[in-house]
Amino acid sequence: MTLELSLRTAFSIIPLIGAVIPLIGIFVLMSKEQNSSSTNLMVANIGCLIMNGAYCLMLRTNNPSEATLALKMEYLGNFLFYFFFIKFILSYMQIDSRHKTVRVFTKIWLAFEAFALLIMWDDKRREKAFGEMDFGEDVTYGYHFLSKEGGVVYAIRYSFLTALLLALIIYMIVRRIQLRKQGGNREV
């Protein structure tokens, strides 16, 4: 009984912690001097806050329409988080200011993300983002969830994000190795 109660408490507290941490980051970044890197990181934190807050609401709802609205809000936060976090990396590494193609690519990516978000928010076209969605409840731990399978837009979006993040990680490693070979210990 106490283990079950402890797990139920953990399922309640963990999403709240996930919402509080980005909130602290937002306040810290607001007190710093603003530049494009810090602004991008702050908006990424706002996206993380929205995403975790919506997820917390989804766990607590007992209504499928409220869970669907929470899912829509979660994906709004997801969009803000990934887009602006990657823009933060590009800005911090000064890739966006050195390469015009990166700036053009970012605008095209933004258009795709907006399109994917519109599909997610459109109740008639959501199956392009997700296939079947079922509302469920875990009676043991007292939380609710939407069980969903990825659709075409979902697969394209997450394949792209994975490839982009891997490319950025590889770029940062290669750049760091190049700087060390040049004998400098400068920041990238």
Tab-separated table of C-alpha atoms in Angstrom:
chain	number	residue	atom	x	y	z
A	1	MET	CA	0.000	0.000	0.000
A	2	THR	CA	2.764	2.487	0.887
A	3	LEU	CA	4.719	1.656	-2.293
A	4	GLU	CA	1.568	2.236	-4.341
A	5	LEU	CA	0.961	5.531	-2.534
A	6	SER	CA	4.607	6.539	-3.071
A	7	LEU	CA	4.378	5.823	-6.813
A	8	ARG	CA	1.109	7.754	-7.051
A	9	THR	CA	2.796	10.707	-5.308
A	10	ALA	CA	5.797	10.443	-7.642
A	11	PHE	CA	3.524	10.465	-10.699
A	12	SER	CA	1.996	13.673	-9.331
A	13	ILE	CA	5.213	15.448	-8.347
A	14	ILE	CA	7.526	14.623	-11.273
A	15	PRO	CA	5.515	16.542	-13.924
A	16	LEU	CA	5.260	19.518	-11.559
A	17	ILE	CA	9.030	19.530	-11.111
A	18	GLY	CA	9.326	19.354	-14.899
A	19	ALA	CA	7.274	22.562	-15.094
A	20	VAL	CA	9.064	24.386	-12.251
A	21	ILE	CA	12.628	23.880	-13.561
A	22	PRO	CA	12.061	25.744	-16.872
A	23	LEU	CA	10.219	28.471	-14.937
A	24	ILE	CA	13.333	29.014	-12.817
A	25	GLY	CA	15.409	29.087	-16.025
A	26	ILE	CA	13.122	31.764	-17.471
A	27	PHE	CA	13.580	33.992	-14.420
A	28	VAL	CA	17.351	33.497	-14.462
A	29	LEU	CA	17.532	34.355	-18.178
A	30	MET	CA	15.330	37.428	-17.703
A	31	SER	CA	17.899	38.850	-15.294
A	32	LYS	CA	20.749	38.428	-17.806
A	33	GLU	CA	21.719	40.722	-20.656
A	34	GLN	CA	19.583	39.847	-23.671
A	35	ASN	CA	21.131	38.662	-26.914
A	36	SER	CA	19.846	36.266	-29.565
A	37	SER	CA	21.255	33.207	-27.778
A	38	SER	CA	19.670	34.008	-24.424
A	39	THR	CA	16.364	34.974	-26.064
A	40	ASN	CA	16.258	31.686	-27.957
A	41	LEU	CA	17.052	29.756	-24.781
A	42	MET	CA	14.375	31.656	-22.850
A	43	VAL	CA	11.701	30.872	-25.477
A	44	ALA	CA	12.865	27.219	-25.447
A	45	ASN	CA	12.340	27.247	-21.657
A	46	ILE	CA	8.856	28.716	-22.156
A	47	GLY	CA	8.138	25.903	-24.601
A	48	CYS	CA	9.389	23.349	-22.079
A	49	LEU	CA	7.186	24.922	-19.397
A	50	ILE	CA	4.118	24.742	-21.674
A	51	MET	CA	4.930	21.164	-22.687
A	52	ASN	CA	5.415	19.910	-19.127
A	53	GLY	CA	2.455	21.884	-17.768
A	54	ALA	CA	0.141	20.493	-20.464
A	55	TYR	CA	1.404	16.976	-19.782
A	56	CYS	CA	0.698	17.472	-16.091
A	57	LEU	CA	-2.849	18.570	-16.954
A	58	MET	CA	-3.313	15.549	-19.212
A	59	LEU	CA	-2.380	13.216	-16.385
A	60	ARG	CA	-5.007	14.826	-14.148
A	61	THR	CA	-7.941	15.078	-16.568
A	62	ASN	CA	-10.671	12.472	-16.779
A	63	ASN	CA	-12.239	13.769	-19.977
A	64	PRO	CA	-11.056	12.800	-23.506
A	65	SER	CA	-11.727	16.284	-24.945
A	66	GLU	CA	-9.698	17.924	-22.162
A	67	ALA	CA	-6.907	15.399	-22.734
A	68	THR	CA	-6.933	16.241	-26.448
A	69	LEU	CA	-6.685	19.962	-25.647
A	70	ALA	CA	-3.793	19.219	-23.267
A	71	LEU	CA	-2.118	17.227	-26.070
A	72	LYS	CA	-2.503	20.196	-28.429
A	73	MET	CA	-0.928	22.494	-25.840
A	74	GLU	CA	1.826	19.952	-25.249
A	75	TYR	CA	2.701	19.994	-28.941
A	76	LEU	CA	2.668	23.788	-29.007
A	77	GLY	CA	5.270	23.681	-26.227
A	78	ASN	CA	7.103	20.887	-28.049
A	79	PHE	CA	7.341	23.043	-31.178
A	80	LEU	CA	8.601	26.065	-29.229
A	81	PHE	CA	11.101	23.980	-27.294
A	82	TYR	CA	12.723	22.157	-30.218
A	83	PHE	CA	12.704	25.077	-32.639
A	84	PHE	CA	14.140	27.639	-30.253
A	85	PHE	CA	16.552	25.234	-28.555
A	86	ILE	CA	18.093	24.360	-31.904
A	87	LYS	CA	18.117	28.074	-32.794
A	88	PHE	CA	19.923	28.619	-29.473
A	89	ILE	CA	22.581	26.057	-30.438
A	90	LEU	CA	22.954	27.625	-33.901
A	91	SER	CA	23.240	31.086	-32.369
A	92	TYR	CA	25.607	30.028	-29.587
A	93	MET	CA	27.868	28.249	-32.082
A	94	GLN	CA	27.524	31.293	-34.400
A	95	ILE	CA	26.446	29.021	-37.235
A	96	ASP	CA	23.391	31.115	-38.083
A	97	SER	CA	25.396	34.306	-38.581
A	98	ARG	CA	28.068	32.643	-40.754
A	99	HIS	CA	25.886	30.708	-43.171
A	100	LYS	CA	23.064	32.215	-45.223
A	101	THR	CA	21.819	28.727	-46.115
A	102	VAL	CA	21.274	27.986	-42.413
A	103	ARG	CA	19.071	31.082	-42.092
A	104	VAL	CA	17.047	30.076	-45.177
A	105	PHE	CA	16.835	26.492	-43.919
A	106	THR	CA	15.574	27.758	-40.542
A	107	LYS	CA	12.761	29.692	-42.234
A	108	ILE	CA	11.726	26.634	-44.251
A	109	TRP	CA	11.816	24.532	-41.095
A	110	LEU	CA	9.685	27.119	-39.280
A	111	ALA	CA	7.091	26.897	-42.074
A	112	PHE	CA	7.023	23.090	-41.778
A	113	GLU	CA	6.681	23.259	-37.986
A	114	ALA	CA	3.808	25.754	-38.293
A	115	PHE	CA	2.141	23.429	-40.820
A	116	ALA	CA	2.573	20.427	-38.500
A	117	LEU	CA	1.186	22.419	-35.574
A	118	LEU	CA	-1.863	23.483	-37.611
A	119	ILE	CA	-2.527	19.846	-38.506
A	120	MET	CA	-2.233	18.916	-34.842
A	121	TRP	CA	-4.758	21.590	-33.835
A	122	ASP	CA	-7.213	20.732	-36.658
A	123	ASP	CA	-9.553	18.054	-35.333
A	124	LYS	CA	-10.419	16.870	-38.864
A	125	ARG	CA	-6.820	16.415	-40.026
A	126	ARG	CA	-5.135	15.260	-36.822
A	127	GLU	CA	-4.917	11.677	-38.119
A	128	LYS	CA	-2.140	12.901	-40.461
A	129	ALA	CA	-0.125	13.686	-37.351
A	130	PHE	CA	-1.431	10.741	-35.326
A	131	GLY	CA	-3.321	7.642	-36.297
A	132	GLU	CA	-5.688	6.220	-33.738
A	133	MET	CA	-5.897	7.957	-30.363
A	134	ASP	CA	-7.432	6.265	-27.345
A	135	PHE	CA	-8.044	7.829	-23.960
A	136	GLY	CA	-6.969	5.611	-21.099
A	137	GLU	CA	-6.637	5.583	-17.358
A	138	ASP	CA	-4.193	3.800	-15.105
A	139	VAL	CA	-6.426	3.002	-12.157
A	140	THR	CA	-3.555	1.794	-9.990
A	141	TYR	CA	-1.667	5.087	-10.039
A	142	GLY	CA	-4.542	7.427	-10.813
A	143	TYR	CA	-3.387	9.147	-13.990
A	144	HIS	CA	-4.817	9.443	-17.503
A	145	PHE	CA	-3.148	9.295	-20.884
A	146	LEU	CA	-3.765	9.405	-24.607
A	147	SER	CA	-2.468	6.338	-26.366
A	148	LYS	CA	-1.568	7.282	-29.934
A	149	GLU	CA	0.340	6.001	-32.900
A	150	GLY	CA	2.460	8.235	-35.064
A	151	GLY	CA	1.213	9.335	-38.467
A	152	VAL	CA	3.094	10.605	-41.515
A	153	VAL	CA	3.720	14.147	-40.221
A	154	TYR	CA	4.859	12.758	-36.863
A	155	ALA	CA	7.362	10.398	-38.519
A	156	ILE	CA	8.739	13.108	-40.820
A	157	ARG	CA	9.027	15.643	-38.002
A	158	TYR	CA	10.828	13.419	-35.527
A	159	SER	CA	13.102	11.893	-38.178
A	160	PHE	CA	14.103	15.415	-39.174
A	161	LEU	CA	14.644	16.543	-35.566
A	162	THR	CA	16.747	13.482	-34.780
A	163	ALA	CA	18.902	13.985	-37.881
A	164	LEU	CA	19.323	17.698	-37.145
A	165	LEU	CA	20.308	17.155	-33.521
A	166	LEU	CA	22.793	14.433	-34.494
A	167	ALA	CA	24.289	16.704	-37.177
A	168	LEU	CA	24.690	19.513	-34.633
A	169	ILE	CA	26.343	17.192	-32.121
A	170	ILE	CA	28.764	15.929	-34.783
A	171	TYR	CA	29.469	19.514	-35.883
A	172	MET	CA	30.239	20.602	-32.319
A	173	ILE	CA	32.594	17.652	-31.773
A	174	VAL	CA	34.414	18.221	-35.083
A	175	ARG	CA	34.660	21.958	-34.408
A	176	ARG	CA	36.076	21.338	-30.937
A	177	ILE	CA	38.681	18.910	-32.349
A	178	GLN	CA	39.670	21.463	-35.007
A	179	LEU	CA	40.153	24.165	-32.387
A	180	ARG	CA	42.297	21.897	-30.234
A	181	LYS	CA	44.467	20.953	-33.216
A	182	GLN	CA	44.986	24.663	-33.917
A	183	GLY	CA	46.374	24.935	-30.434
A	184	GLY	CA	43.654	27.220	-29.170
A	185	ASN	CA	41.397	26.465	-26.307
A	186	ARG	CA	38.909	29.080	-27.467
A	187	GLU	CA	35.212	28.615	-27.095
A	188	VAL	CA	33.358	27.435	-30.183
